[in-house]
N, CA, C and O atoms as a printed pandas DataFrame, in Angstrom:
     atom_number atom_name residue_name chain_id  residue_number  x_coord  y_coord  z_coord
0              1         N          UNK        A               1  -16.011  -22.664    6.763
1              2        CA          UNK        A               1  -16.476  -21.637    7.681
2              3         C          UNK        A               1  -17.419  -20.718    6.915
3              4         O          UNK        A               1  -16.983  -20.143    5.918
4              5         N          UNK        A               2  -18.961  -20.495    7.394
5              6        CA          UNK        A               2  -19.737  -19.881    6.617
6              7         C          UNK        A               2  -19.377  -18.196    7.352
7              8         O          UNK        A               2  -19.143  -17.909    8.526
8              9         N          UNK        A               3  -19.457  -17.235    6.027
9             10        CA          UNK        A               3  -19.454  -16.323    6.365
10            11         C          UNK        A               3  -20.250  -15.433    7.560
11            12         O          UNK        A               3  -20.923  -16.427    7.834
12            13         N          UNK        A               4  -20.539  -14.856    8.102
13            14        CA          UNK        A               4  -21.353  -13.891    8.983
14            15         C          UNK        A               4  -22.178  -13.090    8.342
15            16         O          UNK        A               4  -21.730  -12.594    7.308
16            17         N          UNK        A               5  -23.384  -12.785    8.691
17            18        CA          UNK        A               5  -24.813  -12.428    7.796
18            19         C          UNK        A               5  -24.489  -10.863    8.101
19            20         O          UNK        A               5  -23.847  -10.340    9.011
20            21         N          UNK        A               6  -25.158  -10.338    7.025
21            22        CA          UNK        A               6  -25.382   -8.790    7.366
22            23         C          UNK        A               6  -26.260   -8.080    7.155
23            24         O          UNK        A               6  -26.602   -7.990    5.976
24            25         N          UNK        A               7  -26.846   -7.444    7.965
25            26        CA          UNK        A               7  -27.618   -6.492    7.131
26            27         C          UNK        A               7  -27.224   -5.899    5.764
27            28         O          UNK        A               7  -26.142   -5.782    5.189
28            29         N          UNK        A               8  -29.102   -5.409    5.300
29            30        CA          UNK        A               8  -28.497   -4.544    4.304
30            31         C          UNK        A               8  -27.807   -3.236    4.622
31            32         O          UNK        A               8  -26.852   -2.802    3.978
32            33         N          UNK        A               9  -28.348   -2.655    5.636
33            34        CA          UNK        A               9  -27.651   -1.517    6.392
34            35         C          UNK        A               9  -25.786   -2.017    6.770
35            36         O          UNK        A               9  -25.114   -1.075    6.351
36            37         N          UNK        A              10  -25.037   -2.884    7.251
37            38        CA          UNK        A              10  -24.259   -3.364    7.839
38            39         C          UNK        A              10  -23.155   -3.251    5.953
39            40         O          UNK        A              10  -22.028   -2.760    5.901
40            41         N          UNK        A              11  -23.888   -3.822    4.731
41            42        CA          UNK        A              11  -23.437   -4.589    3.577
42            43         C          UNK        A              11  -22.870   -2.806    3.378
43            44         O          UNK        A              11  -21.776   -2.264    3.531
44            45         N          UNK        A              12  -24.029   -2.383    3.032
45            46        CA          UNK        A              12  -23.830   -0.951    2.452
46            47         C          UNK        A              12  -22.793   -0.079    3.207
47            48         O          UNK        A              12  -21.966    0.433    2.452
48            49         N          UNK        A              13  -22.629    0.244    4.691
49            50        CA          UNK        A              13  -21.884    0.622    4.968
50            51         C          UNK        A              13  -20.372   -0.145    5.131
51            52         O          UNK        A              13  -19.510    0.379    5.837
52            53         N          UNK        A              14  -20.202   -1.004    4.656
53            54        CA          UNK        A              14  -19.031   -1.949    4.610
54            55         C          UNK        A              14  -18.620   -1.042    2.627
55            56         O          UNK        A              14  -17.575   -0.444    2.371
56            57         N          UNK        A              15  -19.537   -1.209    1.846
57            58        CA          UNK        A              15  -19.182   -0.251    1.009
58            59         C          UNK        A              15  -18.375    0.750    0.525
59            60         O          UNK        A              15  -17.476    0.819   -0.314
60            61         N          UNK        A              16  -19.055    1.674    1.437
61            62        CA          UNK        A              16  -19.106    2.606    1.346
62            63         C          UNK        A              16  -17.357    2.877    2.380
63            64         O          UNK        A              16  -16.808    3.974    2.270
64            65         N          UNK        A              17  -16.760    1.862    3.211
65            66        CA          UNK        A              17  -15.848    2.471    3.406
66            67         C          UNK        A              17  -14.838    1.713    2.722
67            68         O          UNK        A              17  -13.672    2.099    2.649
68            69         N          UNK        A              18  -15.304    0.531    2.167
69            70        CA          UNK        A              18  -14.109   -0.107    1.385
70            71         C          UNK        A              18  -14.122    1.261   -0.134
71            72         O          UNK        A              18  -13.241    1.243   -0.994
72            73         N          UNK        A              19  -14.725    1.800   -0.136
73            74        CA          UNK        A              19  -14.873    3.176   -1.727
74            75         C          UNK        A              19  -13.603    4.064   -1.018
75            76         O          UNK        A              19  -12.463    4.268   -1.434
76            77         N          UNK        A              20  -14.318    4.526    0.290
77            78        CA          UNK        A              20  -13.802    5.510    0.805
78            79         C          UNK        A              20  -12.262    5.413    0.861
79            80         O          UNK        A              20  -11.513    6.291    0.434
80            81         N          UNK        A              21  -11.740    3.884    1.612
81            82        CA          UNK        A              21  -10.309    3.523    1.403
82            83         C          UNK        A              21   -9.767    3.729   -0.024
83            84         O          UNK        A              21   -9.027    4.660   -0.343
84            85         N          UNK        A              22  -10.201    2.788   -0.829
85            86        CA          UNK        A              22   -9.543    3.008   -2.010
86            87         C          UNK        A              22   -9.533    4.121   -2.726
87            88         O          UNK        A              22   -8.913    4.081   -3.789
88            89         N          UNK        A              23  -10.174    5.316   -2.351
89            90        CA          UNK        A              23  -10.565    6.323   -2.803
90            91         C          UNK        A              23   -9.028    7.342   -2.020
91            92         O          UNK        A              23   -8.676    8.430   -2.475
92            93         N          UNK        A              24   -8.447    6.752   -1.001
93            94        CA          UNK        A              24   -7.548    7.392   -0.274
94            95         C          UNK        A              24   -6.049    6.958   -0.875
95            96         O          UNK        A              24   -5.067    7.627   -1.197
96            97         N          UNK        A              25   -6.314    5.615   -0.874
97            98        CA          UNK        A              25   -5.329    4.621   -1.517
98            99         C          UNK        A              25   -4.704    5.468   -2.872
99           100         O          UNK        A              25   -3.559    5.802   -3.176
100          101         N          UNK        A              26   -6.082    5.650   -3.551
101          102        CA          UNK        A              26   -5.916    6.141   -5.327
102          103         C          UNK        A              26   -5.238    8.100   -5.175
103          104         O          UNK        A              26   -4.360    8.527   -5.925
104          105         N          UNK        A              27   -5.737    8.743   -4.351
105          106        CA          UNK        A              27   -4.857    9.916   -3.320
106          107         C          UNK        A              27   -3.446    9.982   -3.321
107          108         O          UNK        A              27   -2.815   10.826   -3.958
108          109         N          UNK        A              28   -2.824    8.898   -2.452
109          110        CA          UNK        A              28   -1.784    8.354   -2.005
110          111         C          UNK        A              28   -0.858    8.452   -2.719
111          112         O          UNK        A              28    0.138    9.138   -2.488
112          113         N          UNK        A              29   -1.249    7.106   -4.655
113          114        CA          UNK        A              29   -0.574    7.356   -5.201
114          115         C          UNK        A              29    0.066    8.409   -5.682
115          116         O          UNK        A              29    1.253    8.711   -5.805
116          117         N          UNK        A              30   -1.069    8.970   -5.961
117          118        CA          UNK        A              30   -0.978   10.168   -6.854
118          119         C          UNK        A              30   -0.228   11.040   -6.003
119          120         O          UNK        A              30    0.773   11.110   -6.715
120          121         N          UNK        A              31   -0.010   11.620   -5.202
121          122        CA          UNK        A              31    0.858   12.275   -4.293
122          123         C          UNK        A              31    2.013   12.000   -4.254
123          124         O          UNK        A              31    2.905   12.821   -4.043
124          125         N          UNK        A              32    2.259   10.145   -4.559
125          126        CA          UNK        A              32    3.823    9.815   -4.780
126          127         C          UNK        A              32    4.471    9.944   -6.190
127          128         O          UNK        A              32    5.624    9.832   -6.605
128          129         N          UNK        A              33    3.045   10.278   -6.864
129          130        CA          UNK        A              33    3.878   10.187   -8.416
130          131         C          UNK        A              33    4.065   11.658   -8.085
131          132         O          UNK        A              33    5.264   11.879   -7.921
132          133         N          UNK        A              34    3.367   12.674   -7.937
133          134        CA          UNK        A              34    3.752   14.002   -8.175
134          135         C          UNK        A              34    4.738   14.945   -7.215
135          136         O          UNK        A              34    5.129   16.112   -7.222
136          137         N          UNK        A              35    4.907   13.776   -6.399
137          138        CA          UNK        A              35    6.258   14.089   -5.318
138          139         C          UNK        A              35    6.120   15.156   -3.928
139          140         O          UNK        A              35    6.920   15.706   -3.172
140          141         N          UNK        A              36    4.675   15.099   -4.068
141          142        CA          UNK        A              36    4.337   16.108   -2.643
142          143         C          UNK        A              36    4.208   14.957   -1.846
143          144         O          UNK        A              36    3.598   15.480   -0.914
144          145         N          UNK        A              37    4.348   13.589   -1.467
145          146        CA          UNK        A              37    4.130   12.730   -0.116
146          147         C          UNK        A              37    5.758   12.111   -0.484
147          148         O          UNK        A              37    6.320   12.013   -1.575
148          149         N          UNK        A              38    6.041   11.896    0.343
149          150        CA          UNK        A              38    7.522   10.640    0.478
150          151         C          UNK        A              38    7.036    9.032    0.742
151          152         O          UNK        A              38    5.934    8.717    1.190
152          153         N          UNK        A              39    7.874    8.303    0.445
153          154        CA          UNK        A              39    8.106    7.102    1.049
154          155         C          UNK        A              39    7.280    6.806    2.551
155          156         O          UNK        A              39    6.360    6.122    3.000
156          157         N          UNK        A              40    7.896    7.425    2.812
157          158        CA          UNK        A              40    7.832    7.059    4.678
158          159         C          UNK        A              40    6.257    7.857    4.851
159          160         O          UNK        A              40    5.286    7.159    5.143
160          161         N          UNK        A              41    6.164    8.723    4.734
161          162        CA          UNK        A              41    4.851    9.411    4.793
162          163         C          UNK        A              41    3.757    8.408    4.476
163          164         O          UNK        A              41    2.677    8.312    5.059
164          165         N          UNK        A              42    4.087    7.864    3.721
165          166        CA          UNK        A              42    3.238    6.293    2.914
166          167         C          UNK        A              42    3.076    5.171    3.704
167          168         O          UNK        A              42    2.048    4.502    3.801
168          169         N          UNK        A              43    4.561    4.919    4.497
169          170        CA          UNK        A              43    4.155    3.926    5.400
170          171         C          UNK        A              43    3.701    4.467    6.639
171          172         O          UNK        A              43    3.115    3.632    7.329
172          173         N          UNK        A              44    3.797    5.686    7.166
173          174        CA          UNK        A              44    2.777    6.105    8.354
174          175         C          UNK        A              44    1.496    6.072    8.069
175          176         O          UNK        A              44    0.942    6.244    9.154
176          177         N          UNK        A              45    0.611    5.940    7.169
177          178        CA          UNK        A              45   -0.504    6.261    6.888
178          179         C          UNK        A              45   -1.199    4.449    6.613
179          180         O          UNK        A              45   -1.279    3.530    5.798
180          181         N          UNK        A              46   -1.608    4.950    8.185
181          182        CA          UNK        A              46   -2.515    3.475    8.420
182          183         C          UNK        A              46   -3.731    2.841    7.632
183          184         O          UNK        A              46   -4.403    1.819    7.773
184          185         N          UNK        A              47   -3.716    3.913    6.728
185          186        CA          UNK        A              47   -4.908    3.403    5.600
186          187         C          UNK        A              47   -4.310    3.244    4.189
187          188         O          UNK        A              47   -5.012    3.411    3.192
188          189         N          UNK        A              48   -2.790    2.867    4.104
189          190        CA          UNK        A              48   -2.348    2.199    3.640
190          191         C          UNK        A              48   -1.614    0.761    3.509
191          192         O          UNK        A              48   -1.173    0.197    2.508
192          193         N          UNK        A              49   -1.635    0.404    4.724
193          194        CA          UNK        A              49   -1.354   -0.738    5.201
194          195         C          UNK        A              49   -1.358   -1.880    4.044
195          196         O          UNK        A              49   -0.374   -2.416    3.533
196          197         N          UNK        A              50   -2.898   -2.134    3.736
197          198        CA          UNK        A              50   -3.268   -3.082    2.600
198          199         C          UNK        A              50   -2.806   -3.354    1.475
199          200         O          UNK        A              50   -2.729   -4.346    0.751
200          201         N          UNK        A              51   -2.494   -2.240    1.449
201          202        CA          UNK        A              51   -1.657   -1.909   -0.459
202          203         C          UNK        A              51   -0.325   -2.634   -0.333
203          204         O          UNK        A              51    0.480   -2.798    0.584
204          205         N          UNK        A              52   -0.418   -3.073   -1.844
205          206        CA          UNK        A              52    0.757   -4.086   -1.848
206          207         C          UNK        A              52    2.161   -3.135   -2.385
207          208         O          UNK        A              52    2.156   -2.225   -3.214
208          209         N          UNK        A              53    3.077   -3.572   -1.774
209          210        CA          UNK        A              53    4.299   -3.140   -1.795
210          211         C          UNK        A              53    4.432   -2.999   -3.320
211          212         O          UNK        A              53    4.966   -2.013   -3.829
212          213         N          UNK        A              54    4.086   -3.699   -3.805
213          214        CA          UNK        A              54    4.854   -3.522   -5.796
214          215         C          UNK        A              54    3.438   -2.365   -6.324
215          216         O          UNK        A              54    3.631   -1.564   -7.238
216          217         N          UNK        A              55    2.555   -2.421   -5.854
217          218        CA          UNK        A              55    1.371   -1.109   -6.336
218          219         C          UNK        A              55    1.998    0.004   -5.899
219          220         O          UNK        A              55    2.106    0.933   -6.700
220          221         N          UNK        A              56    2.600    0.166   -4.398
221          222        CA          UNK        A              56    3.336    1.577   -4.036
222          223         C          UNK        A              56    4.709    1.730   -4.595
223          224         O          UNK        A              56    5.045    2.879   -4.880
224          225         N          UNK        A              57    5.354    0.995   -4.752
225          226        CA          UNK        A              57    6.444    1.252   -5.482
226          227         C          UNK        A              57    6.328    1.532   -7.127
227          228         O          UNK        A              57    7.373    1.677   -7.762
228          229         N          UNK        A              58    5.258    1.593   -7.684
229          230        CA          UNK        A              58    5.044    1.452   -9.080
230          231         C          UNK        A              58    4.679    3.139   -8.877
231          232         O          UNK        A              58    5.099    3.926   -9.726
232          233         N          UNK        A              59    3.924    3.604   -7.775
233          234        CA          UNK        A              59    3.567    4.896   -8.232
234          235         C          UNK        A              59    4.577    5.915   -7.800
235          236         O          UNK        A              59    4.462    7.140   -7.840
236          237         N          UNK        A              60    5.647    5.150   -7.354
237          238        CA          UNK        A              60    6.671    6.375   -7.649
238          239         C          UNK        A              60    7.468    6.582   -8.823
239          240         O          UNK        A              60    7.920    5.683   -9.533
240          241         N          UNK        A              61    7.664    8.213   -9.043
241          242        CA          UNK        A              61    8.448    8.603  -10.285
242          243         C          UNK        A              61    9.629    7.953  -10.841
243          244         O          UNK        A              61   10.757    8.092  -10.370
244          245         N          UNK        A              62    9.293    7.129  -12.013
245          246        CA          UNK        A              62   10.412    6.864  -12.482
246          247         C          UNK        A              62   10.503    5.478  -12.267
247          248         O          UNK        A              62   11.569    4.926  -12.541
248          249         N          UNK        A              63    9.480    4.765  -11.783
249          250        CA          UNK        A              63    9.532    2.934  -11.345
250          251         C          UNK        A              63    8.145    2.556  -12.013
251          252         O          UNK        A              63    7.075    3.089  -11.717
252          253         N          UNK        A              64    8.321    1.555  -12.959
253          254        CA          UNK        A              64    7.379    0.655  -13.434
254          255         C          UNK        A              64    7.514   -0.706  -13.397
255          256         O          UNK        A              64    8.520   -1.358  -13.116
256          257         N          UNK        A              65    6.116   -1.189  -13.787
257          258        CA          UNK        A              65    6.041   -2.776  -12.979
258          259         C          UNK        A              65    7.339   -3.516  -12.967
259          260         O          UNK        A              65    7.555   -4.305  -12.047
260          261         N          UNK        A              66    8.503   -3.264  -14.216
261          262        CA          UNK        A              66    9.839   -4.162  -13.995
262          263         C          UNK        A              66   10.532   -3.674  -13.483
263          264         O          UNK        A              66   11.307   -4.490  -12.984
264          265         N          UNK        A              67   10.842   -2.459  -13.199
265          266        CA          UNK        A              67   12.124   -2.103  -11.908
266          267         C          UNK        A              67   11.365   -2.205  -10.780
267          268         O          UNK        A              67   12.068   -2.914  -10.060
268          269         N          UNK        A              68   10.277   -1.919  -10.111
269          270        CA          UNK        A              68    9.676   -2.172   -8.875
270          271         C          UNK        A              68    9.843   -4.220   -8.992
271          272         O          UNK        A              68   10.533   -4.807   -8.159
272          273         N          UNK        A              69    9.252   -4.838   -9.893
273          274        CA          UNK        A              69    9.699   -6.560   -9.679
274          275         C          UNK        A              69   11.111   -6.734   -9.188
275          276         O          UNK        A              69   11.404   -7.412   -8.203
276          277         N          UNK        A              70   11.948   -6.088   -9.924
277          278        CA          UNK        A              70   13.230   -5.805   -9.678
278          279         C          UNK        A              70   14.174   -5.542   -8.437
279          280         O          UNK        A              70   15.215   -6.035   -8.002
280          281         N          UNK        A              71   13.239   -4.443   -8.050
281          282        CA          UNK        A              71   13.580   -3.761   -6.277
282          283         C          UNK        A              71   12.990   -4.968   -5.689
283          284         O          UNK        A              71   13.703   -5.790   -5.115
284          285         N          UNK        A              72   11.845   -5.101   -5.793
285          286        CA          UNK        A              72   11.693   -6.238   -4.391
286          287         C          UNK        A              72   12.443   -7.487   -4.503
287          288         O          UNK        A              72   12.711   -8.025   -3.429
288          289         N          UNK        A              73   13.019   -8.327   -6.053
289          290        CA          UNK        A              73   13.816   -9.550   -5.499
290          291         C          UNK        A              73   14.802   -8.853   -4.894
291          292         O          UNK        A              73   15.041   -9.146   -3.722
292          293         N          UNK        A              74   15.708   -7.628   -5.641
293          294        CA          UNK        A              74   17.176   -7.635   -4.520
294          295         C          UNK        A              74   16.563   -7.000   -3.259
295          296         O          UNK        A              74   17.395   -7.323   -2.411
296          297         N          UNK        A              75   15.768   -6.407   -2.722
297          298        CA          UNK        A              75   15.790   -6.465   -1.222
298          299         C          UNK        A              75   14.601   -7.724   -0.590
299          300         O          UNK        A              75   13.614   -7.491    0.107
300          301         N          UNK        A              76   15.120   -9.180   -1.135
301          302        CA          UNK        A              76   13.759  -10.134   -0.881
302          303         C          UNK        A              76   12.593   -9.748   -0.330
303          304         O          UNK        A              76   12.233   -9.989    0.822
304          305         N          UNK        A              77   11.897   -9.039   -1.302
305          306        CA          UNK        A              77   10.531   -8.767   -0.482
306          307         C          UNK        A              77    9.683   -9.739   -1.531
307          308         O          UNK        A              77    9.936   -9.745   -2.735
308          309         N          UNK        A              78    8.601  -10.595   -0.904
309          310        CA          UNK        A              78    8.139  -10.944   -2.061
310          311         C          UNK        A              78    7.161  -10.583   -3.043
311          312         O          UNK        A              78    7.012   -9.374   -2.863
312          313         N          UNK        A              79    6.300  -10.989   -4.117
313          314        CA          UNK        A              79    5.842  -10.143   -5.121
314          315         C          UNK        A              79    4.765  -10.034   -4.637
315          316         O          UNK        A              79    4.176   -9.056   -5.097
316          317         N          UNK        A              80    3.809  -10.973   -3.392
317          318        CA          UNK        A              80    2.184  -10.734   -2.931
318          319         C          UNK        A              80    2.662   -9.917   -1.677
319          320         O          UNK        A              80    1.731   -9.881   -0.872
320          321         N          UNK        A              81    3.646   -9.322   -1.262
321          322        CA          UNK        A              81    3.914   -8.629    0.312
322          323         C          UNK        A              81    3.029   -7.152   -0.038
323          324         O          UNK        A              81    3.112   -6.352   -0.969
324          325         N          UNK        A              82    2.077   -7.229    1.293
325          326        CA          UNK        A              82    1.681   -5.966    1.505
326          327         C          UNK        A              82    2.342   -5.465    2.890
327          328         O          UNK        A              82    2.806   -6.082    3.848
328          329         N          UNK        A              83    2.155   -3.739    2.529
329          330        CA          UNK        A              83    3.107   -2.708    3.419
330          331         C          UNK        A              83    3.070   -3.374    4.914
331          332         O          UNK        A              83    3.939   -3.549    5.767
332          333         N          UNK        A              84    1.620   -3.677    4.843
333          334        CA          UNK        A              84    1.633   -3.841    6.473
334          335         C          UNK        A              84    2.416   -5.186    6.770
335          336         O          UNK        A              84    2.425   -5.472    7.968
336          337         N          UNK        A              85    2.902   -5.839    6.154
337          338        CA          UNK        A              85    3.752   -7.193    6.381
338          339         C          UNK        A              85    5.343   -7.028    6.040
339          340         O          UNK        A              85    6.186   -7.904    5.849
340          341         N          UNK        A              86    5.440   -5.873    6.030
341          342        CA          UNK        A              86    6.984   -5.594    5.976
342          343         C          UNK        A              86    7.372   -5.269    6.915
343          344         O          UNK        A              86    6.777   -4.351    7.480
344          345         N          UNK        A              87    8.408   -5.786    7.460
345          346        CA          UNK        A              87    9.724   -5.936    8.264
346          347         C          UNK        A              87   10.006   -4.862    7.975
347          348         O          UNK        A              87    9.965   -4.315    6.872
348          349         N          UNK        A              88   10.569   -4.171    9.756
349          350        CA          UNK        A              88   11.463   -2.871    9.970
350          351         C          UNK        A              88   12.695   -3.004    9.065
351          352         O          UNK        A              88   12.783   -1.923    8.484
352          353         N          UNK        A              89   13.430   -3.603    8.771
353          354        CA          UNK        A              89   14.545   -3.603    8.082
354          355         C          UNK        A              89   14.080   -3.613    6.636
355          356         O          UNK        A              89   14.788   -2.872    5.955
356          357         N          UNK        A              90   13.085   -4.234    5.927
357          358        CA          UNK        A              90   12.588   -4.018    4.582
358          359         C          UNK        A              90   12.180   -2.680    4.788
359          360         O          UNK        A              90   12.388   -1.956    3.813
360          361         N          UNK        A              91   11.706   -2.185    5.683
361          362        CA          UNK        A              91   11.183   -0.901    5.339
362          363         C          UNK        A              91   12.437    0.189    5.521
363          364         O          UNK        A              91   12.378    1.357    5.138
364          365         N          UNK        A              92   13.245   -0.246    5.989
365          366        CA          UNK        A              92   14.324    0.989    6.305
366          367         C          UNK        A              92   15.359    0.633    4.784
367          368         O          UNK        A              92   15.887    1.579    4.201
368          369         N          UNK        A              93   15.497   -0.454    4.404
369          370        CA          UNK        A              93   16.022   -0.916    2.717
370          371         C          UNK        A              93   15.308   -0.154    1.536
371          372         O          UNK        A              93   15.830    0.161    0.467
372          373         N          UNK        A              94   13.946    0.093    1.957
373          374        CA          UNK        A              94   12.951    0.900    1.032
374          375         C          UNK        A              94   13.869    2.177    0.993
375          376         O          UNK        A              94   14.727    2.574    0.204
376          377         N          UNK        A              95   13.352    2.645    2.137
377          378        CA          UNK        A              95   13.515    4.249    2.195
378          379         C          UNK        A              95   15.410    4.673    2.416
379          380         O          UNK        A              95   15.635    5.874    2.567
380          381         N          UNK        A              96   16.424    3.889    2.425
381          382        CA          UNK        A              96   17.683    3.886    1.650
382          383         C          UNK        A              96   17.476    4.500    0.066
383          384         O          UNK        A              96   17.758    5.621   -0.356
384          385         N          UNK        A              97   16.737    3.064   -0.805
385          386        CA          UNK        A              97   17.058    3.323   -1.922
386          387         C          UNK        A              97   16.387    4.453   -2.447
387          388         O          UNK        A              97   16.669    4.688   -3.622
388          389         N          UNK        A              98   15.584    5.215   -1.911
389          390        CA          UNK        A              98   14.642    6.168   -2.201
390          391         C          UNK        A              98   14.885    7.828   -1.574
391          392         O          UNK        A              98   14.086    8.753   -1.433
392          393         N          UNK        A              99   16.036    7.738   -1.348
393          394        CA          UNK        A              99   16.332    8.955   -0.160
394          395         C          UNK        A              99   16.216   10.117   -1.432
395          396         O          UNK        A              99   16.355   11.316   -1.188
């Protein structure tokens, strides 16, 4: 399947909001490491969707890449799951262990 053509106008603003996301994304964390956003606040925020479950769990206080590997086998989440592909019950297992 060949991709779809774009302008240069169309390329650039495709850019400029994939910056803008990750630019919100990189926000996000930082709000969870310094403890002014919660859990859940994280999964309401529809411009986090993309982000993978073991990147958001890493930027909270006190979890690095092996206890976040860790959290997701015992609540089977797997290691490529992003937020937006988690199950109501994975997400309510999240925000248990995180209260």
């Amino acid at each position: 399947m060949a991709l779809p053509t774009q302008t240069d106008e169309q390329r650039k603003a495709a850019l400029v909001k994939g910056a803008a996301l990750r630019r919100h994304r990189a926000e996000v964390k930082k709000s969870l490491k310094e403890g002014s956003m919660s859990l859940s606040d994280a999964f309401a925020d529809k411009d986090c969707d993309r982000m993978r479950v073991n990147e958001l769990l890493r930027a909270l206080p006190g979890v690095g890449p092996a206890k976040a590997e860790g959290i997701m086998a015992d609540l089977g989440i797997s290691a490529g799951r992003r937020i937006r592909g988690l199950g109501t019950r994975q997400r309510e297992k999240l925000l248990r262990r995180f209260r």
